[in-house]
Amino acid sequence: MNKSFESVIGYDSIKRELLQICDMLQHRKDFERLGAKLPTGILLFGEPGLGKTLMANSFVKACGLPCFTVQRNKSVKFVESITDAFQAAKNAAPSVILLDDMDKFANEDESHVNAPEYIAVQAGIDEVRNHDVIVVATANDIDCLPKSLLRAGRFDRCIRFEAPEKKDAQEIIQFYLKNKPIAEDVNLEDISKMISYRSCAELECILNEAAIIAAGARKNAIDRADMIEAVLRMKYHAPDDTVGCSDFELKTRAYHEAGHLVAAEVLQDGSVGLASVKRAGRDSLGGFVHCCEIIQRRPNDVIVSLAGKIAVELYFPETVGSGCQSDIHRAVQRIREGINTSGTLGLSMLDPSGPIGYSENYAERNEAVLYAELERYAFKTRELILKNREFLEKITNALLEKETLLFSDIQKMKEECEINRITC
């Protein structure tokens, strides 16, 4: 990998794509021989804090060409400065023009995207198209940009930046921890699976919080407990303890979260990265389970949603599983999606008397099908919980003892149990 990209951790596929363009610049004849043309514009877009500007600057460095950067400023002559930058890039060709945070060039939304600033950018790109000028832009929200600006011929490559995950997340964590003393009980895979990281900046902030916690306790190194506390505090806004919760409430909470966890792990191996009986948010009920892998199949997602309530009611028959509104809402929503997309109600629900629409009894029959499906899924969920009681009880007891379980804890306990799959 080109040394110019050393400061960017992860995102190897994006680096390769940008290096291909650098290769075109440096070996033009090899590409022109086959009729390949250099892309006019490259747009790097995605959520804030993912390193788009860092990647763009690394690309400029790898190109080794003069660069003219345009950033929003308070100047009343900003439109004029855009035009001047394109002209300067054209005069210095071959060159690069970098439009950093292009979606902030004007205070527009997707209903009003014809701002003079964007018109100036479009005119500039059209002006330099055949003059060996590469336009590189970064943006957070491309919905604020005119569709005419984003079309091929202006921005031929639109590259989305996603939040780091799996290998990228572990590499970034390792990078941020390299100058911090780390205890032997810290597992990088556990950290990478604890949360869905929205940005590299968020990762850095959480790891810094862990260092603050460790230093505050006068420890010599950051340990597992510090990492857990930092993630719970910064990402989930969980309280530092479970004060105010009775033993019975804590036990039902543990069974509830264990139900979600067991269902997720039985239906999709390695899908749970964190489980806790500490509240997710200081005002919310219960604990939480974080899935580090998206539950792929709709039926599985429904069962995982129902499993918390079902587990509590199986072990405490006299208790109605409370605090499950969001779980039930999600299950109903997913079942409704299945009914609507798979045509469960059949063509008989269409009104033949006019433009395609629903017959008068559609809503009533829809709800009847929904209720029947919900009951069927509840039965399947009970079957899964009963067939995997050993795993459920082991997870519940561990949650009551430790309050928080990480990916490695869950996998170790799972290996100690006989896992019984179900079909759904």
Tab-separated table of C-alpha atoms in Angstrom:
chain	number	residue	atom	x	y	z
A	1	MET	CA	0.000	0.000	0.000
A	2	ASN	CA	1.270	3.500	-0.888
A	3	LYS	CA	2.936	5.210	2.097
A	4	SER	CA	0.772	8.295	1.529
A	5	PHE	CA	-2.157	6.337	3.001
A	6	GLU	CA	-0.317	5.167	6.141
A	7	SER	CA	-2.165	7.690	8.319
A	8	VAL	CA	-5.531	6.154	7.336
A	9	ILE	CA	-6.308	3.004	9.333
A	10	GLY	CA	-8.479	0.403	7.587
A	11	TYR	CA	-10.675	1.113	4.551
A	12	ASP	CA	-8.384	-0.968	2.322
A	13	SER	CA	-10.960	-1.310	-0.475
A	14	ILE	CA	-11.300	2.495	-0.728
A	15	LYS	CA	-7.534	2.903	-0.700
A	16	ARG	CA	-7.198	0.422	-3.556
A	17	GLU	CA	-9.796	2.303	-5.599
A	18	LEU	CA	-7.992	5.606	-5.097
A	19	LEU	CA	-4.597	4.054	-5.798
A	20	GLN	CA	-5.950	2.801	-9.117
A	21	ILE	CA	-6.621	6.433	-10.068
A	22	CYS	CA	-3.103	7.395	-8.955
A	23	ASP	CA	-1.821	4.593	-11.189
A	24	MET	CA	-3.769	6.074	-14.111
A	25	LEU	CA	-2.073	9.427	-13.499
A	26	GLN	CA	1.377	7.913	-13.389
A	27	HIS	CA	0.962	5.449	-16.284
A	28	ARG	CA	-1.463	7.224	-18.569
A	29	LYS	CA	-0.367	5.540	-21.791
A	30	ASP	CA	-1.146	2.063	-20.450
A	31	PHE	CA	-4.728	3.147	-19.797
A	32	GLU	CA	-5.198	5.351	-22.845
A	33	ARG	CA	-4.102	2.444	-25.032
A	34	LEU	CA	-7.358	0.736	-24.073
A	35	GLY	CA	-9.417	3.913	-24.307
A	36	ALA	CA	-9.655	4.415	-20.519
A	37	LYS	CA	-10.213	8.010	-19.401
A	38	LEU	CA	-9.314	9.535	-16.075
A	39	PRO	CA	-12.416	10.116	-13.880
A	40	THR	CA	-13.438	13.767	-13.818
A	41	GLY	CA	-14.492	13.832	-10.177
A	42	ILE	CA	-14.257	11.694	-7.038
A	43	LEU	CA	-16.760	12.179	-4.200
A	44	LEU	CA	-16.094	10.693	-0.764
A	45	PHE	CA	-19.264	10.778	1.340
A	46	GLY	CA	-20.601	9.376	4.596
A	47	GLU	CA	-21.221	10.168	8.262
A	48	PRO	CA	-19.030	12.757	10.014
A	49	GLY	CA	-15.864	11.568	11.743
A	50	LEU	CA	-15.056	8.655	9.421
A	51	GLY	CA	-11.844	10.126	7.994
A	52	LYS	CA	-13.023	11.329	4.578
A	53	THR	CA	-10.881	14.473	4.608
A	54	LEU	CA	-7.877	12.493	5.829
A	55	MET	CA	-8.385	10.025	2.978
A	56	ALA	CA	-8.780	12.854	0.441
A	57	ASN	CA	-5.554	14.523	1.625
A	58	SER	CA	-3.743	11.180	1.459
A	59	PHE	CA	-4.949	10.760	-2.113
A	60	VAL	CA	-3.704	14.251	-3.020
A	61	LYS	CA	-0.328	13.409	-1.491
A	62	ALA	CA	-0.171	10.123	-3.420
A	63	CYS	CA	-0.938	11.944	-6.680
A	64	GLY	CA	1.988	14.287	-6.155
A	65	LEU	CA	0.259	17.115	-8.035
A	66	PRO	CA	-0.407	20.745	-7.109
A	67	CYS	CA	-3.592	20.950	-5.032
A	68	PHE	CA	-6.065	23.797	-4.682
A	69	THR	CA	-8.359	23.430	-1.662
A	70	VAL	CA	-11.794	25.050	-1.332
A	71	GLN	CA	-13.476	25.207	2.080
A	72	ARG	CA	-16.466	27.217	3.207
A	73	ASN	CA	-15.455	30.494	4.839
A	74	LYS	CA	-17.245	33.622	5.975
A	75	SER	CA	-16.193	35.587	2.915
A	76	VAL	CA	-19.041	37.271	1.075
A	77	LYS	CA	-17.127	36.456	-2.114
A	78	PHE	CA	-17.119	32.680	-1.592
A	79	VAL	CA	-18.658	32.008	-5.022
A	80	GLU	CA	-15.887	34.050	-6.604
A	81	SER	CA	-13.256	32.113	-4.621
A	82	ILE	CA	-14.677	28.811	-6.002
A	83	THR	CA	-14.380	30.114	-9.566
A	84	ASP	CA	-10.831	31.392	-8.904
A	85	ALA	CA	-9.738	28.025	-7.465
A	86	PHE	CA	-10.919	26.154	-10.560
A	87	GLN	CA	-9.160	28.654	-12.798
A	88	ALA	CA	-5.925	28.327	-10.824
A	89	ALA	CA	-6.136	24.516	-11.007
A	90	LYS	CA	-6.691	24.731	-14.749
A	91	ASN	CA	-3.660	27.000	-15.190
A	92	ALA	CA	-1.469	24.649	-13.116
A	93	ALA	CA	-2.665	21.429	-14.770
A	94	PRO	CA	-2.078	18.611	-14.245
A	95	SER	CA	-3.446	19.354	-10.776
A	96	VAL	CA	-6.042	18.464	-8.151
A	97	ILE	CA	-8.816	20.600	-6.698
A	98	LEU	CA	-10.170	19.531	-3.292
A	99	LEU	CA	-13.704	20.612	-2.325
A	100	ASP	CA	-13.754	19.845	1.393
A	101	ASP	CA	-17.173	19.510	3.093
A	102	MET	CA	-18.890	20.422	-0.157
A	103	ASP	CA	-22.363	19.957	1.370
A	104	LYS	CA	-21.597	22.948	3.625
A	105	PHE	CA	-20.870	25.312	0.740
A	106	ALA	CA	-24.460	26.590	0.960
A	107	ASN	CA	-27.240	26.450	3.551
A	108	GLU	CA	-29.521	24.398	1.367
A	109	ASP	CA	-31.642	21.288	1.763
A	110	GLU	CA	-32.838	18.675	-0.730
A	111	SER	CA	-35.724	20.955	-1.729
A	112	HIS	CA	-33.465	23.941	-2.454
A	113	VAL	CA	-30.245	22.774	-4.036
A	114	ASN	CA	-29.741	25.369	-6.765
A	115	ALA	CA	-27.523	27.649	-4.685
A	116	PRO	CA	-25.020	29.892	-6.519
A	117	GLU	CA	-22.178	28.044	-4.770
A	118	TYR	CA	-23.182	24.718	-6.338
A	119	ILE	CA	-23.760	26.297	-9.704
A	120	ALA	CA	-20.213	27.671	-9.499
A	121	VAL	CA	-18.873	24.193	-8.668
A	122	GLN	CA	-20.741	22.648	-11.618
A	123	ALA	CA	-19.450	25.327	-13.982
A	124	GLY	CA	-15.922	24.844	-12.665
A	125	ILE	CA	-15.997	21.069	-13.160
A	126	ASP	CA	-17.294	21.503	-16.709
A	127	GLU	CA	-14.562	24.073	-17.394
A	128	VAL	CA	-11.645	21.841	-16.297
A	129	ARG	CA	-13.017	18.526	-17.609
A	130	ASN	CA	-10.545	18.234	-20.486
A	131	HIS	CA	-7.606	20.005	-18.837
A	132	ASP	CA	-6.006	17.299	-16.643
A	133	VAL	CA	-7.648	18.507	-13.434
A	134	ILE	CA	-9.000	15.915	-10.992
A	135	VAL	CA	-11.787	17.136	-8.710
A	136	VAL	CA	-11.944	15.490	-5.280
A	137	ALA	CA	-14.786	16.342	-2.876
A	138	THR	CA	-15.904	15.270	0.580
A	139	ALA	CA	-19.453	15.500	1.939
A	140	ASN	CA	-21.494	14.250	4.867
A	141	ASP	CA	-24.999	14.605	3.426
A	142	ILE	CA	-25.257	14.278	-0.335
A	143	ASP	CA	-29.020	14.899	-0.191
A	144	CYS	CA	-28.102	18.580	0.157
A	145	LEU	CA	-26.368	18.512	-3.220
A	146	PRO	CA	-27.976	18.987	-6.650
A	147	LYS	CA	-28.553	15.769	-8.580
A	148	SER	CA	-27.072	17.505	-11.615
A	149	LEU	CA	-23.818	17.933	-9.692
A	150	LEU	CA	-23.658	14.274	-8.689
A	151	ARG	CA	-24.228	12.824	-12.139
A	152	ALA	CA	-21.618	10.892	-14.116
A	153	GLY	CA	-19.410	13.260	-16.071
A	154	ARG	CA	-19.010	15.486	-13.022
A	155	PHE	CA	-18.467	12.966	-10.254
A	156	ASP	CA	-17.686	9.659	-11.941
A	157	ARG	CA	-16.736	7.959	-8.666
A	158	CYS	CA	-18.975	8.330	-5.614
A	159	ILE	CA	-17.436	6.356	-2.746
A	160	ARG	CA	-19.425	5.799	0.442
A	161	PHE	CA	-17.659	5.675	3.809
A	162	GLU	CA	-19.259	3.294	6.306
A	163	ALA	CA	-18.637	3.093	10.041
A	164	PRO	CA	-15.673	0.791	10.769
A	165	GLU	CA	-16.512	-2.793	11.589
A	166	LYS	CA	-14.837	-6.162	12.070
A	167	LYS	CA	-11.253	-6.034	10.756
A	168	ASP	CA	-11.237	-2.238	10.275
A	169	ALA	CA	-12.609	-1.632	13.772
A	170	GLN	CA	-9.972	-3.862	15.353
A	171	GLU	CA	-7.163	-2.143	13.423
A	172	ILE	CA	-8.423	1.299	14.472
A	173	ILE	CA	-8.766	0.190	18.110
A	174	GLN	CA	-5.229	-1.182	18.010
A	175	PHE	CA	-3.976	2.116	16.572
A	176	TYR	CA	-5.614	4.225	19.296
A	177	LEU	CA	-4.373	1.895	22.026
A	178	LYS	CA	-0.764	1.633	20.845
A	179	ASN	CA	0.443	4.400	23.174
A	180	LYS	CA	-1.711	3.316	26.120
A	181	PRO	CA	-0.717	0.616	28.664
A	182	ILE	CA	-3.238	-2.219	28.319
A	183	ALA	CA	-3.868	-5.019	30.809
A	184	GLU	CA	-3.705	-8.648	29.716
A	185	ASP	CA	-7.447	-9.191	30.204
A	186	VAL	CA	-8.347	-6.735	27.387
A	187	ASN	CA	-9.590	-8.539	24.267
A	188	LEU	CA	-9.591	-6.481	21.050
A	189	GLU	CA	-12.323	-8.629	19.501
A	190	ASP	CA	-14.556	-7.987	22.516
A	191	ILE	CA	-14.077	-4.233	22.204
A	192	SER	CA	-14.805	-4.244	18.460
A	193	LYS	CA	-18.059	-6.164	19.024
A	194	MET	CA	-19.316	-4.125	21.996
A	195	ILE	CA	-21.027	-1.398	19.963
A	196	SER	CA	-21.877	-0.324	16.449
A	197	TYR	CA	-19.287	2.392	15.971
A	198	ARG	CA	-20.610	5.395	14.092
A	199	SER	CA	-17.186	6.885	13.504
A	200	CYS	CA	-13.462	6.632	14.174
A	201	ALA	CA	-13.847	9.742	16.334
A	202	GLU	CA	-16.380	7.908	18.516
A	203	LEU	CA	-13.973	4.990	18.896
A	204	GLU	CA	-11.174	7.329	19.942
A	205	CYS	CA	-13.452	9.084	22.440
A	206	ILE	CA	-14.537	5.804	24.096
A	207	LEU	CA	-10.963	4.523	24.385
A	208	ASN	CA	-9.875	7.845	25.855
A	209	GLU	CA	-12.698	7.593	28.408
A	210	ALA	CA	-11.384	4.141	29.398
A	211	ALA	CA	-7.959	5.698	29.970
A	212	ILE	CA	-9.532	8.443	32.122
A	213	ILE	CA	-11.368	5.851	34.237
A	214	ALA	CA	-8.209	3.775	34.725
A	215	ALA	CA	-6.087	6.817	35.596
A	216	GLY	CA	-8.759	8.053	38.017
A	217	ALA	CA	-8.517	4.735	39.851
A	218	ARG	CA	-4.686	5.083	39.822
A	219	LYS	CA	-4.223	1.875	37.841
A	220	ASN	CA	-1.050	1.072	35.947
A	221	ALA	CA	-2.931	-0.093	32.857
A	222	ILE	CA	-6.370	0.035	31.244
A	223	ASP	CA	-8.180	-3.203	32.005
A	224	ARG	CA	-11.341	-4.971	30.873
A	225	ALA	CA	-13.498	-3.347	33.570
A	226	ASP	CA	-12.410	0.130	32.425
A	227	MET	CA	-13.333	-0.685	28.830
A	228	ILE	CA	-16.757	-1.976	29.851
A	229	GLU	CA	-17.465	1.066	32.011
A	230	ALA	CA	-16.384	3.442	29.216
A	231	VAL	CA	-18.622	1.753	26.623
A	232	LEU	CA	-21.632	1.569	28.959
A	233	ARG	CA	-21.224	5.190	29.985
A	234	MET	CA	-20.388	6.767	26.608
A	235	LYS	CA	-22.433	4.679	24.201
A	236	TYR	CA	-25.375	3.364	26.207
A	237	HIS	CA	-25.617	6.096	28.882
A	238	ALA	CA	-26.018	3.321	31.426
A	239	PRO	CA	-25.848	4.142	35.145
A	240	ASP	CA	-22.781	3.065	37.071
A	241	ASP	CA	-24.795	0.639	39.200
A	242	THR	CA	-28.202	-1.024	39.545
A	243	VAL	CA	-29.203	0.755	42.757
A	244	GLY	CA	-32.973	0.978	43.220
A	245	CYS	CA	-33.604	-2.420	41.643
A	246	SER	CA	-34.985	-5.206	43.881
A	247	ASP	CA	-33.608	-8.752	43.691
A	248	PHE	CA	-36.775	-9.908	41.947
A	249	GLU	CA	-36.644	-7.082	39.420
A	250	LEU	CA	-32.973	-7.800	38.728
A	251	LYS	CA	-33.705	-11.498	38.222
A	252	THR	CA	-36.565	-10.897	35.781
A	253	ARG	CA	-34.405	-8.348	33.983
A	254	ALA	CA	-31.627	-10.953	33.666
A	255	TYR	CA	-34.031	-13.593	32.281
A	256	HIS	CA	-35.422	-11.046	29.847
A	257	GLU	CA	-32.016	-10.126	28.401
A	258	ALA	CA	-30.891	-13.764	28.473
A	259	GLY	CA	-33.963	-14.665	26.393
A	260	HIS	CA	-33.004	-12.176	23.679
A	261	LEU	CA	-29.375	-13.311	23.771
A	262	VAL	CA	-30.092	-17.040	23.595
A	263	ALA	CA	-32.560	-16.664	20.730
A	264	ALA	CA	-30.090	-14.532	18.760
A	265	GLU	CA	-27.172	-16.910	19.306
A	266	VAL	CA	-29.179	-20.063	18.558
A	267	LEU	CA	-30.581	-18.611	15.335
A	268	GLN	CA	-27.393	-16.821	14.206
A	269	ASP	CA	-24.022	-17.813	15.668
A	270	GLY	CA	-21.809	-15.014	16.982
A	271	SER	CA	-24.476	-12.352	16.663
A	272	VAL	CA	-24.333	-10.925	20.222
A	273	GLY	CA	-21.442	-8.674	21.191
A	274	LEU	CA	-22.618	-7.350	24.563
A	275	ALA	CA	-25.356	-7.978	27.126
A	276	SER	CA	-26.018	-6.109	30.341
A	277	VAL	CA	-28.635	-5.824	33.061
A	278	LYS	CA	-27.650	-2.191	33.527
A	279	ARG	CA	-30.199	0.094	31.934
A	280	ALA	CA	-29.537	1.475	28.464
A	281	GLY	CA	-30.295	5.059	29.376
A	282	ARG	CA	-30.801	6.209	32.938
A	283	ASP	CA	-34.577	6.492	32.594
A	284	SER	CA	-35.298	3.236	30.776
A	285	LEU	CA	-36.383	-0.110	32.170
A	286	GLY	CA	-34.427	-3.335	31.993
A	287	GLY	CA	-31.007	-3.988	30.501
A	288	PHE	CA	-30.012	-4.445	26.893
A	289	VAL	CA	-28.470	-6.817	24.365
A	290	HIS	CA	-26.317	-5.496	21.536
A	291	CYS	CA	-26.237	-7.551	18.339
A	292	CYS	CA	-22.896	-7.091	16.580
A	293	GLU	CA	-24.305	-8.892	13.522
A	294	ILE	CA	-27.601	-7.949	11.901
A	295	ILE	CA	-30.188	-10.699	12.341
A	296	GLN	CA	-30.594	-11.506	8.677
A	297	ARG	CA	-33.889	-13.378	8.359
A	298	ARG	CA	-37.177	-11.681	9.245
A	299	PRO	CA	-38.580	-14.746	11.116
A	300	ASN	CA	-35.424	-14.886	13.249
A	301	ASP	CA	-35.701	-11.182	14.058
A	302	VAL	CA	-39.307	-11.671	15.210
A	303	ILE	CA	-38.330	-14.545	17.507
A	304	VAL	CA	-35.411	-12.611	19.001
A	305	SER	CA	-37.771	-9.679	19.673
A	306	LEU	CA	-40.291	-11.886	21.495
A	307	ALA	CA	-37.750	-14.008	23.387
A	308	GLY	CA	-37.263	-11.615	26.323
A	309	LYS	CA	-40.940	-11.515	27.265
A	310	ILE	CA	-41.408	-15.259	26.637
A	311	ALA	CA	-38.397	-16.184	28.824
A	312	VAL	CA	-39.681	-14.136	31.785
A	313	GLU	CA	-43.210	-15.562	31.546
A	314	LEU	CA	-41.932	-19.154	31.266
A	315	TYR	CA	-39.886	-18.839	34.457
A	316	PHE	CA	-42.329	-16.596	36.307
A	317	PRO	CA	-45.808	-17.733	35.138
A	318	GLU	CA	-47.530	-15.385	37.576
A	319	THR	CA	-45.704	-12.410	36.036
A	320	VAL	CA	-46.578	-10.601	32.853
A	321	GLY	CA	-43.331	-9.592	31.166
A	322	SER	CA	-43.384	-5.793	31.371
A	323	GLY	CA	-41.211	-3.163	29.724
A	324	CYS	CA	-41.533	-5.037	26.425
A	325	GLN	CA	-43.430	-2.434	24.403
A	326	SER	CA	-40.582	-1.779	21.983
A	327	ASP	CA	-39.909	-5.527	21.579
A	328	ILE	CA	-43.541	-6.281	20.748
A	329	HIS	CA	-43.773	-3.261	18.459
A	330	ARG	CA	-40.735	-4.473	16.516
A	331	ALA	CA	-42.110	-8.030	16.254
A	332	VAL	CA	-45.485	-6.773	14.997
A	333	GLN	CA	-43.827	-4.410	12.550
A	334	ARG	CA	-41.640	-7.178	11.117
A	335	ILE	CA	-44.609	-9.568	10.826
A	336	ARG	CA	-46.619	-6.854	9.088
A	337	GLU	CA	-43.745	-6.319	6.649
A	338	GLY	CA	-43.791	-10.035	5.894
A	339	ILE	CA	-47.527	-10.031	5.261
A	340	ASN	CA	-47.325	-7.047	2.932
A	341	THR	CA	-44.239	-8.088	0.977
A	342	SER	CA	-44.912	-11.819	0.623
A	343	GLY	CA	-48.565	-11.482	-0.359
A	344	THR	CA	-49.795	-13.622	2.523
A	345	LEU	CA	-53.317	-12.220	2.174
A	346	GLY	CA	-53.482	-13.130	-1.495
A	347	LEU	CA	-54.938	-11.375	-4.526
A	348	SER	CA	-58.440	-11.717	-3.103
A	349	MET	CA	-57.716	-8.622	-1.048
A	350	LEU	CA	-57.684	-6.390	-4.116
A	351	ASP	CA	-60.733	-4.355	-5.067
A	352	PRO	CA	-61.591	-5.221	-8.684
A	353	SER	CA	-64.020	-2.313	-9.076
A	354	GLY	CA	-61.461	0.412	-9.730
A	355	PRO	CA	-57.778	1.300	-9.708
A	356	ILE	CA	-55.789	-1.273	-7.795
A	357	GLY	CA	-56.682	-0.861	-4.147
A	358	TYR	CA	-57.737	-2.870	-1.091
A	359	SER	CA	-61.194	-4.285	-0.491
A	360	GLU	CA	-63.304	-3.101	2.441
A	361	ASN	CA	-62.507	-6.021	4.718
A	362	TYR	CA	-58.749	-5.775	4.125
A	363	ALA	CA	-57.901	-4.216	7.506
A	364	GLU	CA	-59.970	-6.753	9.444
A	365	ARG	CA	-58.451	-9.746	7.674
A	366	ASN	CA	-54.997	-8.205	7.845
A	367	GLU	CA	-55.223	-7.966	11.632
A	368	ALA	CA	-56.524	-11.554	11.863
A	369	VAL	CA	-53.523	-12.810	9.879
A	370	LEU	CA	-51.204	-10.640	11.966
A	371	TYR	CA	-52.578	-12.045	15.225
A	372	ALA	CA	-52.297	-15.636	13.968
A	373	GLU	CA	-48.685	-15.042	12.874
A	374	LEU	CA	-47.832	-13.446	16.210
A	375	GLU	CA	-49.206	-16.493	18.051
A	376	ARG	CA	-47.269	-18.842	15.751
A	377	TYR	CA	-44.026	-16.963	16.393
A	378	ALA	CA	-44.675	-16.933	20.143
A	379	PHE	CA	-45.055	-20.738	20.037
A	380	LYS	CA	-41.773	-21.052	18.111
A	381	THR	CA	-40.042	-18.771	20.604
A	382	ARG	CA	-41.233	-20.892	23.552
A	383	GLU	CA	-39.951	-23.982	21.758
A	384	LEU	CA	-36.516	-22.396	21.272
A	385	ILE	CA	-36.282	-21.246	24.908
A	386	LEU	CA	-37.374	-24.611	26.331
A	387	LYS	CA	-34.951	-26.545	24.106
A	388	ASN	CA	-32.058	-24.339	25.244
A	389	ARG	CA	-32.829	-23.907	28.948
A	390	GLU	CA	-29.293	-24.881	29.990
A	391	PHE	CA	-27.813	-22.059	27.909
A	392	LEU	CA	-30.480	-19.613	29.082
A	393	GLU	CA	-29.918	-20.366	32.766
A	394	LYS	CA	-26.144	-20.180	32.410
A	395	ILE	CA	-26.412	-16.746	30.759
A	396	THR	CA	-28.947	-15.550	33.356
A	397	ASN	CA	-26.746	-16.586	36.283
A	398	ALA	CA	-23.704	-14.952	34.673
A	399	LEU	CA	-25.626	-11.697	34.181
A	400	LEU	CA	-26.736	-11.747	37.828
A	401	GLU	CA	-23.134	-12.302	38.911
A	402	LYS	CA	-21.248	-9.981	36.501
A	403	GLU	CA	-24.001	-7.616	35.301
A	404	THR	CA	-22.314	-7.341	31.875
A	405	LEU	CA	-21.168	-10.063	29.456
A	406	LEU	CA	-18.866	-9.617	26.475
A	407	PHE	CA	-18.621	-11.574	23.218
A	408	SER	CA	-15.906	-13.927	24.541
A	409	ASP	CA	-17.921	-14.655	27.707
A	410	ILE	CA	-20.989	-15.550	25.673
A	411	GLN	CA	-19.101	-17.793	23.256
A	412	LYS	CA	-17.371	-19.645	26.091
A	413	MET	CA	-20.672	-20.398	27.832
A	414	LYS	CA	-22.253	-21.399	24.543
A	415	GLU	CA	-19.495	-23.961	23.943
A	416	GLU	CA	-20.275	-25.509	27.338
A	417	CYS	CA	-23.916	-26.135	26.437
A	418	GLU	CA	-25.766	-28.309	23.967
A	419	ILE	CA	-27.394	-25.960	21.495
A	420	ASN	CA	-30.674	-27.153	19.961
A	421	ARG	CA	-31.720	-25.452	16.745
A	422	ILE	CA	-35.300	-24.976	15.575
A	423	THR	CA	-36.793	-24.432	12.132
A	424	CYS	CA	-38.858	-21.345	11.527
